[in-house]
Amino acid sequence: MQVIVVGAGQVGHTVVKSLAETHECTVIDLDEERLQALSHVYDVRITHGSGVRRETLLEAGVADADLVLACTSRDEVNLVIAMLARRLSSARTVVRATDMDYLAAWRAGDLDVDLLVSTAFETASAVARVLEVPGARHVDFFAGGEVVVLGIDVREEKPPEFTGRLRGEAERPAASRLVAVVRDGSWVKPGSHADVRPGDWVIVMASLPAARAWSRLVAGAAPVDDVALFGGGRVGTAIARVLLDKGISVRLIEPDPARAHAAADSLAGARVFQGTGLDPEFIRRERIGTARAAVFAGGDDSRNLHAAVLAKVHGVELTMSVLEDPAAAEVFEAAGVDVAIAPGDETAEKMARFTFHERTHQMAMLEDGRFEVLDITVRPESRFAHRPVDALRGAGVGALVRDGTVLFPDGDDLLRPGDRAIVLTEPESAPAIERDL
């Protein structure tokens, strides 16, 4: 595809990283240094200028584009870019928005773009998914929520018999399949005797009850029904709304008086405090340590890190932080924060979905784009139709949707035409997997 990406910031960079190897990408930005940095890493064309200028879009080749992704940090700018692209080409348009109001307007049919992705909503959804299966570092839902894709760290403190428990199929939770074991940057498709060690990362596909059983087995985690949420800005309030809708109790802590009052007015059912996660006396007085999980969305990585470590000290079992800088993820992990979520990655994943064939119903990125999960319908003429699921090289089939029923196959089970195969692969192999199926 001919793809134009407007905006070379965090979201744009992640989109380009996902698409550059398989599509012809042109990137537009006002910051020439950003453009040069991208062009040194990826095989992309660059156009220096403003995406809201007709001349810049035409110079970038919008007339021949198949897809325009407007992902600058300004919502109104992205909407204008999409309007111009509509007038100048037949390209499909995808818009990144930070404001949840634009998402509601798009869903109501009031905005003429093919897809609008709200960064706040996608971040809130990512937080909620992890809380559905506590103990996992990554959680995605496929097939209308009937298939859970989860990545779980095998921690050093697990008992020595843990590996043995995974060796036998009978010891694994039913309605699930262990798809990959990732060790030292490499991954293998495990057979019936998986060699799993502390320090590994296991990727599993399962039903929701089985996913929770895996979480208990690997991480010893129990369900979450009470969350302390630090930060009452746009992302924090979006997270609170999503959690409240799921019946999870929310205590929201915001240091700014005006924001705290606004959050209290708009979030029926949440307990809102004016305070800071950096105050040990406040943490003790309000018994924040009794919360099953704490989420940090304060907009400042250093303060979020300090607050997350302090919450751990006071007894919070599960800590999650929303990152401003994705590069900080390693620091948060080293400090013992359980899950770090990069809003740009969540947004870019949704935007990149539009480059896949219509047979691909859904896609997700794991481990900072290291892996992709695809939900692909098997064609009657596919060379892998009527062959075992493990015959698909460079990929792991974790689940099948057949005639409306979800199956978690053994390696010898056959792929059938019309099956939706939910497949784990690496980005460079994804186009071939799509063609083969």
Coordinates of C-alpha atoms in Angstrom, one line a residue:
M1 CA 0.0 0.0 0.0
Q2 CA 0.9 3.6 -0.5
V3 CA 0.7 5.0 3.1
I4 CA 1.1 8.7 4.2
V5 CA 1.8 9.2 7.9
V6 CA 1.4 12.8 9.1
G7 CA 3.3 13.3 12.3
A8 CA 6.7 11.8 13.3
G9 CA 6.2 11.9 17.0
Q10 CA 5.8 8.9 19.3
V11 CA 2.6 7.6 17.6
G12 CA 3.9 8.3 14.1
H13 CA 7.2 6.6 14.8
T14 CA 5.5 3.5 16.1
V15 CA 3.2 3.4 13.1
V16 CA 6.2 3.6 10.7
K17 CA 8.1 0.9 12.7
S18 CA 5.1 -1.4 12.1
L19 CA 4.5 -0.6 8.4
A20 CA 7.8 0.4 6.8
E21 CA 9.0 -3.1 5.9
T22 CA 5.8 -4.1 4.1
H23 CA 4.4 -0.8 2.7
E24 CA 5.6 2.3 0.9
C25 CA 5.5 5.0 3.5
T26 CA 5.8 8.7 3.3
V27 CA 6.1 10.7 6.5
I28 CA 5.2 14.4 6.8
D29 CA 6.3 16.6 9.7
L30 CA 7.4 20.1 10.5
D31 CA 10.4 18.9 12.5
E32 CA 13.1 18.1 10.0
E33 CA 15.3 16.4 12.7
R34 CA 12.6 14.0 13.5
L35 CA 12.2 13.2 9.8
Q36 CA 15.9 12.6 9.3
A37 CA 16.0 10.4 12.3
L38 CA 13.2 8.2 10.9
S39 CA 14.7 8.0 7.4
H40 CA 18.0 6.8 8.8
V41 CA 16.3 3.9 10.5
Y42 CA 13.5 3.0 8.1
D43 CA 13.1 2.9 4.3
V44 CA 10.6 5.7 4.1
R45 CA 10.2 8.9 2.0
I46 CA 10.0 12.1 4.0
T47 CA 8.3 15.4 3.2
H48 CA 9.1 18.5 5.3
G49 CA 6.1 20.7 5.9
S50 CA 2.7 21.0 7.5
G51 CA 0.1 18.3 6.8
V52 CA -2.7 20.9 6.8
R53 CA -1.2 22.6 3.7
R54 CA -2.7 21.3 0.4
E55 CA 0.7 21.7 -1.3
T56 CA 2.5 19.6 1.3
L57 CA 0.0 16.7 0.9
L58 CA 0.3 16.8 -2.9
E59 CA 4.1 16.9 -2.7
A60 CA 3.9 13.8 -0.5
G61 CA 1.9 12.0 -3.1
V62 CA -1.6 12.0 -1.5
A63 CA -3.3 11.7 -4.9
D64 CA -2.0 8.2 -5.3
A65 CA -2.2 7.2 -1.6
D66 CA -4.2 4.2 -0.4
L67 CA -4.2 5.3 3.3
V68 CA -3.6 8.5 5.2
L69 CA -2.8 8.3 8.9
A70 CA -3.1 11.6 10.7
C71 CA -1.3 11.2 14.0
T72 CA 0.0 14.5 15.2
S73 CA -0.5 15.5 18.8
R74 CA -3.3 18.0 17.9
D75 CA -6.8 16.6 17.3
E76 CA -8.1 19.5 15.2
V77 CA -5.0 19.4 13.0
N78 CA -5.6 15.7 12.4
L79 CA -9.2 16.2 11.4
V80 CA -8.3 18.9 8.9
I81 CA -5.6 16.6 7.4
A82 CA -8.3 13.9 6.9
M83 CA -10.7 16.4 5.3
L84 CA -8.0 17.6 2.9
A85 CA -7.0 14.0 2.1
R86 CA -10.6 13.2 1.3
R87 CA -10.8 16.1 -1.2
L88 CA -7.4 15.3 -2.8
S89 CA -7.6 11.5 -3.1
S90 CA -9.6 8.4 -2.7
A91 CA -7.4 7.3 0.2
R92 CA -9.0 5.9 3.4
T93 CA -8.3 8.1 6.4
V94 CA -7.4 7.3 10.0
V95 CA -7.3 10.0 12.7
R96 CA -5.6 10.0 16.1
A97 CA -7.5 12.0 18.7
T98 CA -6.7 12.6 22.4
D99 CA -10.2 13.9 23.3
M100 CA -12.9 11.3 24.0
D101 CA -15.6 13.7 22.7
Y102 CA -14.3 13.2 19.2
L103 CA -14.6 9.5 19.6
A104 CA -18.3 9.9 20.6
A105 CA -18.9 12.1 17.6
W106 CA -17.3 9.6 15.2
R107 CA -19.3 6.7 16.6
A108 CA -22.4 8.8 16.0
G109 CA -21.5 9.2 12.4
D110 CA -20.8 13.0 12.6
L111 CA -17.1 12.8 11.5
D112 CA -16.4 11.7 8.0
V113 CA -13.3 9.6 8.6
D114 CA -12.8 5.8 8.2
L115 CA -11.4 5.3 11.7
L116 CA -10.9 7.6 14.7
V117 CA -8.6 6.3 17.4
S118 CA -8.8 7.9 20.9
T119 CA -5.5 7.7 22.7
A120 CA -7.2 8.1 26.1
F121 CA -9.7 5.4 25.3
E122 CA -7.2 2.9 24.0
T123 CA -4.9 3.5 27.0
A124 CA -7.9 3.0 29.4
S125 CA -8.8 -0.2 27.6
A126 CA -5.3 -1.5 27.9
V127 CA -5.4 -0.9 31.6
A128 CA -8.7 -2.6 31.9
R129 CA -7.6 -5.7 30.0
V130 CA -4.6 -6.3 32.3
L131 CA -6.9 -6.0 35.3
E132 CA -9.2 -8.6 33.8
V133 CA -6.2 -11.0 34.0
P134 CA -4.0 -9.7 36.8
G135 CA -0.4 -11.1 36.8
A136 CA -0.1 -10.8 33.0
R137 CA 2.1 -8.1 31.5
H138 CA 0.2 -8.0 28.2
V139 CA -3.5 -8.9 27.6
D140 CA -5.6 -8.7 24.4
F141 CA -9.0 -10.0 23.6
F142 CA -9.9 -11.6 20.2
A143 CA -13.0 -13.2 18.8
G144 CA -15.4 -10.9 20.6
G145 CA -13.7 -11.5 23.9
E146 CA -13.8 -15.3 23.7
V147 CA -10.0 -15.6 23.1
V148 CA -7.5 -14.0 25.5
V149 CA -4.0 -13.5 24.4
L150 CA -1.7 -13.0 27.4
G151 CA 2.0 -12.7 28.0
I152 CA 3.2 -13.6 31.5
D153 CA 6.6 -13.3 33.1
V154 CA 7.9 -16.4 34.8
R155 CA 9.4 -14.8 37.8
E156 CA 12.5 -16.0 39.7
E157 CA 10.6 -16.5 42.9
K158 CA 8.3 -19.3 41.4
P159 CA 8.8 -22.7 43.1
P160 CA 11.2 -25.1 41.4
E161 CA 8.3 -27.5 40.6
F162 CA 6.7 -24.9 38.4
T163 CA 8.5 -26.0 35.2
G164 CA 7.5 -29.6 35.8
R165 CA 3.9 -28.5 36.2
L166 CA 4.0 -27.0 32.7
R167 CA 5.7 -30.1 31.1
G168 CA 2.5 -32.2 31.0
E169 CA -0.5 -31.1 29.0
A170 CA -2.8 -32.5 31.6
E171 CA -1.4 -30.0 34.2
R172 CA -2.2 -26.9 32.1
P173 CA -5.5 -25.1 32.3
A174 CA -8.2 -26.5 29.9
A175 CA -9.4 -24.3 27.0
S176 CA -6.0 -22.9 26.4
R177 CA -2.8 -23.3 24.4
L178 CA 0.8 -22.3 25.2
V179 CA 1.8 -20.7 22.0
A180 CA 5.4 -19.5 22.6
V181 CA 8.2 -19.4 25.2
V182 CA 10.4 -16.3 24.8
R183 CA 13.9 -16.5 26.2
D184 CA 16.8 -14.2 25.6
G185 CA 15.1 -12.5 22.7
S186 CA 14.3 -15.7 20.9
W187 CA 11.1 -17.6 20.9
V188 CA 10.1 -21.2 20.3
K189 CA 6.8 -23.0 19.6
P190 CA 6.6 -25.4 22.5
G191 CA 5.4 -28.9 22.1
S192 CA 3.7 -31.1 24.7
H193 CA 6.8 -30.8 26.9
A194 CA 7.5 -27.1 27.3
D195 CA 10.9 -26.2 28.9
V196 CA 9.9 -23.2 30.9
R197 CA 12.3 -21.5 33.2
P198 CA 12.3 -18.5 35.5
G199 CA 13.0 -15.4 33.5
D200 CA 11.1 -16.6 30.5
W201 CA 8.0 -14.9 29.0
V202 CA 5.2 -17.2 28.0
I203 CA 2.5 -16.3 25.5
V204 CA -0.8 -18.1 25.9
M205 CA -4.1 -18.1 24.1
A206 CA -7.1 -19.1 26.3
S207 CA -10.7 -18.6 27.3
L208 CA -11.1 -15.9 30.0
P209 CA -11.5 -18.4 32.8
A210 CA -8.5 -20.4 31.6
A211 CA -6.5 -17.2 31.2
R212 CA -7.2 -16.3 34.8
A213 CA -6.1 -19.9 35.8
W214 CA -2.8 -19.4 33.9
S215 CA -2.4 -16.1 35.8
R216 CA -2.9 -17.9 39.1
L217 CA -0.5 -20.7 38.0
V218 CA 2.3 -18.5 36.8
A219 CA 1.9 -15.3 38.8
G220 CA -0.3 -16.3 41.8
A221 CA -2.6 -13.3 41.0
A222 CA -6.2 -13.0 42.3
P223 CA -9.0 -10.9 40.6
V224 CA -8.9 -7.2 41.0
D225 CA -12.0 -5.3 42.3
D226 CA -10.5 -2.2 43.9
V227 CA -8.1 0.2 42.2
A228 CA -6.3 3.3 43.4
L229 CA -5.9 5.6 40.4
F230 CA -3.4 8.5 40.5
G231 CA -4.0 11.3 38.0
G232 CA -7.3 13.0 37.2
G233 CA -6.4 14.4 33.7
R234 CA -7.7 13.2 30.4
V235 CA -6.2 9.8 30.5
G236 CA -6.9 9.2 34.2
T237 CA -10.6 10.1 33.9
A238 CA -10.9 7.9 30.8
I239 CA -9.4 5.0 32.8
A240 CA -11.7 5.7 35.7
R241 CA -14.8 5.6 33.4
V242 CA -13.8 2.3 31.8
L243 CA -13.1 0.6 35.2
L244 CA -16.3 1.9 36.8
D245 CA -18.3 0.5 33.8
K246 CA -16.7 -2.9 34.6
G247 CA -17.8 -2.7 38.2
I248 CA -14.4 -2.1 39.6
S249 CA -14.2 0.3 42.6
V250 CA -12.0 3.3 41.9
R251 CA -10.3 5.7 44.3
L252 CA -8.9 8.6 42.2
I253 CA -6.2 10.8 43.7
E254 CA -5.4 14.1 42.0
P255 CA -3.2 16.9 43.5
D256 CA -4.7 19.8 41.5
P257 CA -7.8 21.2 43.3
A258 CA -9.7 22.2 40.1
R259 CA -9.0 18.8 38.4
A260 CA -10.0 16.9 41.5
H261 CA -13.3 18.8 41.7
A262 CA -14.0 18.3 38.0
A263 CA -13.3 14.6 38.3
A264 CA -15.6 14.3 41.3
D265 CA -18.4 16.0 39.3
S266 CA -18.0 13.8 36.2
L267 CA -17.2 10.4 37.7
A268 CA -20.3 9.1 39.5
G269 CA -19.3 6.2 41.7
A270 CA -15.7 7.1 42.1
R271 CA -14.2 8.3 45.4
V272 CA -12.0 11.3 44.6
F273 CA -9.3 12.7 46.8
Q274 CA -7.2 15.8 46.5
G275 CA -3.8 14.5 47.3
T276 CA -0.5 13.1 45.9
G277 CA 1.0 9.7 45.6
L278 CA 4.2 11.0 47.0
D279 CA 2.9 11.7 50.5
P280 CA 3.4 8.7 52.7
E281 CA 1.1 10.1 55.4
F282 CA -1.8 10.4 52.9
I283 CA -1.1 6.8 51.6
R284 CA -1.3 5.5 55.2
R285 CA -4.3 7.6 56.3
E286 CA -6.4 6.6 53.3
R287 CA -5.2 3.0 53.5
I288 CA -4.1 3.1 49.8
G289 CA -2.1 0.0 50.4
T290 CA -5.3 -2.1 50.8
A291 CA -6.1 -1.5 47.1
R292 CA -5.6 -4.6 44.9
A293 CA -4.0 -2.5 42.2
A294 CA -2.7 1.0 41.7
V295 CA -2.6 2.8 38.3
F296 CA -0.4 5.9 37.8
A297 CA -1.5 8.3 35.1
G298 CA -0.1 11.5 36.4
G299 CA 1.7 12.6 33.2
D300 CA 5.2 12.7 34.7
D301 CA 7.3 9.5 34.5
S302 CA 9.6 10.3 37.3
R303 CA 6.8 11.2 39.7
N304 CA 4.8 8.1 38.6
L305 CA 7.8 5.9 39.2
H306 CA 8.3 7.4 42.7
A307 CA 4.6 7.0 43.6
A308 CA 4.5 3.4 42.2
V309 CA 7.5 2.3 44.3
L310 CA 6.0 4.0 47.4
A311 CA 2.6 2.2 46.8
K312 CA 4.5 -1.2 46.6
V313 CA 6.2 -0.3 49.9
H314 CA 2.8 0.2 51.5
G315 CA 1.4 -3.1 50.3
V316 CA -0.2 -2.6 46.8
E317 CA 0.3 -5.9 45.0
L318 CA -0.1 -4.8 41.3
T319 CA 1.2 -1.5 40.0
M320 CA 0.7 -0.1 36.5
S321 CA 2.0 3.1 35.0
V322 CA 1.0 5.0 31.9
L323 CA 4.3 6.2 30.3
E324 CA 5.1 9.6 28.8
D325 CA 8.3 8.3 27.3
P326 CA 8.2 4.7 26.1
A327 CA 11.9 4.4 26.6
A328 CA 11.3 4.5 30.3
A329 CA 9.7 1.1 30.3
E330 CA 13.0 -0.6 31.2
V331 CA 13.5 1.6 34.2
F332 CA 9.9 1.0 35.5
E333 CA 10.5 -2.8 35.1
A334 CA 13.8 -2.7 36.9
A335 CA 12.2 -0.8 39.7
G336 CA 9.6 -3.5 40.2
V337 CA 6.6 -1.8 38.5
D338 CA 4.5 -4.7 37.2
V339 CA 3.1 -3.2 33.9
A340 CA 4.0 -0.1 31.9
I341 CA 1.7 1.0 29.2
A342 CA 2.8 3.3 26.3
P343 CA -0.3 5.2 25.0
G344 CA 1.4 5.8 21.6
D345 CA 1.9 2.0 21.1
E346 CA -1.8 1.4 21.9
T347 CA -2.9 4.1 19.4
A348 CA -0.5 3.0 16.7
E349 CA -1.6 -0.7 16.9
K350 CA -5.2 0.3 16.2
M351 CA -4.2 2.6 13.3
A352 CA -1.9 0.0 11.7
R353 CA -4.8 -2.5 11.6
F354 CA -6.1 -0.6 8.5
T355 CA -3.2 -1.8 6.4
F356 CA -4.2 -5.5 6.6
H357 CA -6.3 -7.5 4.2
E358 CA -10.1 -7.6 4.9
R359 CA -9.7 -11.3 5.8
T360 CA -7.7 -10.2 8.8
H361 CA -10.3 -9.3 11.4
Q362 CA -8.0 -8.0 14.1
M363 CA -4.4 -7.5 14.9
A364 CA -2.4 -6.7 18.1
M365 CA 1.3 -5.9 18.8
L366 CA 3.1 -7.5 21.7
E367 CA 6.4 -6.7 23.4
D368 CA 7.0 -3.3 21.8
G369 CA 6.2 -4.6 18.3
R370 CA 8.4 -7.7 18.7
F371 CA 5.4 -9.9 17.9
E372 CA 2.0 -9.5 16.1
V373 CA -1.2 -11.5 16.7
L374 CA -3.5 -11.8 13.6
D375 CA -7.0 -13.1 13.3
I376 CA -7.1 -14.4 9.7
T377 CA -9.8 -16.4 7.8
V378 CA -8.3 -19.4 6.0
R379 CA -9.1 -19.4 2.2
P380 CA -10.4 -22.5 0.5
E381 CA -7.3 -22.4 -1.8
S382 CA -4.8 -21.8 1.0
R383 CA -1.9 -24.3 0.8
F384 CA -2.3 -24.8 4.5
A385 CA -6.0 -25.8 4.4
H386 CA -6.5 -29.4 5.6
R387 CA -3.0 -29.4 7.1
P388 CA -2.0 -29.5 10.8
V389 CA -1.9 -26.1 12.6
D390 CA 1.7 -26.6 13.5
A391 CA 2.6 -26.9 9.7
L392 CA 2.4 -23.1 9.5
R393 CA 6.1 -22.1 9.7
G394 CA 7.1 -18.9 11.5
A395 CA 3.9 -18.7 13.4
G396 CA 2.0 -20.3 16.3
V397 CA -1.7 -20.9 16.0
G398 CA -3.2 -20.5 19.4
A399 CA -7.0 -20.7 18.7
L400 CA -9.5 -21.3 15.9
V401 CA -13.0 -19.9 15.5
R402 CA -15.0 -22.6 13.5
D403 CA -18.7 -22.2 12.8
G404 CA -19.0 -19.7 15.7
T405 CA -17.2 -22.0 18.2
V406 CA -13.8 -21.3 19.7
L407 CA -11.3 -24.2 19.7
F408 CA -7.8 -24.4 21.3
P409 CA -6.1 -26.9 19.0
D410 CA -3.5 -29.5 19.5
G411 CA -0.6 -29.4 17.0
D412 CA -2.1 -32.2 14.9
D413 CA -5.5 -30.5 14.5
L414 CA -6.2 -29.5 10.9
L415 CA -6.9 -26.0 9.5
R416 CA -10.1 -25.9 7.5
P417 CA -11.3 -23.4 4.9
G418 CA -13.4 -20.8 6.6
D419 CA -11.6 -21.2 10.0
R420 CA -10.5 -18.0 11.7
A421 CA -7.0 -18.7 12.8
I422 CA -5.6 -16.6 15.7
V423 CA -1.9 -16.6 15.0
L424 CA 1.2 -15.3 16.8
T425 CA 4.1 -14.3 14.5
E426 CA 6.9 -11.7 14.0
P427 CA 6.1 -8.5 12.0
E428 CA 8.4 -9.5 9.1
S429 CA 6.6 -12.8 8.7
A430 CA 3.1 -11.3 9.0
P431 CA 2.6 -10.5 5.2
A432 CA 3.6 -14.1 4.2
I433 CA 1.3 -15.6 6.8
E434 CA -1.5 -13.5 5.5
R435 CA -0.8 -14.6 1.9
D436 CA -0.4 -18.3 2.9
L437 CA -3.7 -18.5 4.8

